[in-house]
Amino acid sequence: MKQFRCADVVPDCTARFEAESEAGLLAQVVRHARDDHGMEHVPHDVLDAVRAHIEDVE
Ligand SMILES: [Zn+2]
């Protein structure tokens, strides 16, 4: 499983995501960014920051 904590990119956010693949995880993060952070389009540098903080979990 892959895991990402939004707080690693947006310090005040408590959202946490898990998915089988990085693509599945990024899809959740993009939806969250749009719905909860008002990002209609997630900039490439933000996506790079997200990828840099994805962790493997059991
Ligand atoms: Zn967030």
Short mmCIF file of N, CA, C and O and ligand atoms in Angstrom, two decimals, residues 6-7 10 13-15 17 32-33 36-37, ligand 1:
data_model
loop_
_atom_site.label_atom_id
_atom_site.label_comp_id
_atom_site.label_asym_id
_atom_site.label_seq_id
_atom_site.Cartn_x
_atom_site.Cartn_y
_atom_site.Cartn_z
N CYS A 6 -1.58 14.67 3.68
CA CYS A 6 -1.64 16.01 3.09
C CYS A 6 -0.82 17.00 3.91
O CYS A 6 -0.27 17.96 3.37
N ALA A 7 -0.71 16.76 5.21
CA ALA A 7 0.04 17.69 6.08
C ALA A 7 1.49 17.85 5.65
O ALA A 7 2.14 18.84 6.00
N VAL A 10 0.50 20.53 2.90
CA VAL A 10 -0.36 21.59 3.45
C VAL A 10 -0.38 21.40 4.97
O VAL A 10 -1.12 20.57 5.47
N CYS A 13 -3.56 20.64 7.17
CA CYS A 13 -4.54 19.66 6.71
C CYS A 13 -4.30 18.32 7.38
O CYS A 13 -3.17 17.87 7.54
N THR A 14 -5.40 17.66 7.80
CA THR A 14 -5.28 16.38 8.50
C THR A 14 -5.64 15.19 7.60
O THR A 14 -5.68 14.06 8.07
N ALA A 15 -5.89 15.45 6.32
CA ALA A 15 -6.30 14.36 5.43
C ALA A 15 -5.16 13.36 5.22
O ALA A 15 -3.99 13.73 5.16
N PHE A 17 -4.34 9.57 2.98
CA PHE A 17 -4.83 8.73 1.89
C PHE A 17 -4.02 7.44 1.79
O PHE A 17 -2.82 7.43 2.08
N HIS A 32 -9.15 15.53 -3.61
CA HIS A 32 -9.11 16.24 -2.33
C HIS A 32 -8.63 17.68 -2.50
O HIS A 32 -9.19 18.60 -1.90
N ALA A 33 -7.62 17.87 -3.32
CA ALA A 33 -7.10 19.22 -3.56
C ALA A 33 -8.17 20.12 -4.15
O ALA A 33 -8.29 21.30 -3.80
N ASP A 36 -11.30 20.24 -1.27
CA ASP A 36 -11.00 20.80 0.05
C ASP A 36 -10.00 21.95 0.02
O ASP A 36 -9.90 22.69 1.00
N HIS A 37 -9.25 22.08 -1.06
CA HIS A 37 -8.27 23.16 -1.13
C HIS A 37 -8.54 24.12 -2.28
O HIS A 37 -7.75 25.04 -2.51
ZN ZN B 1 -5.39 18.56 2.31
#
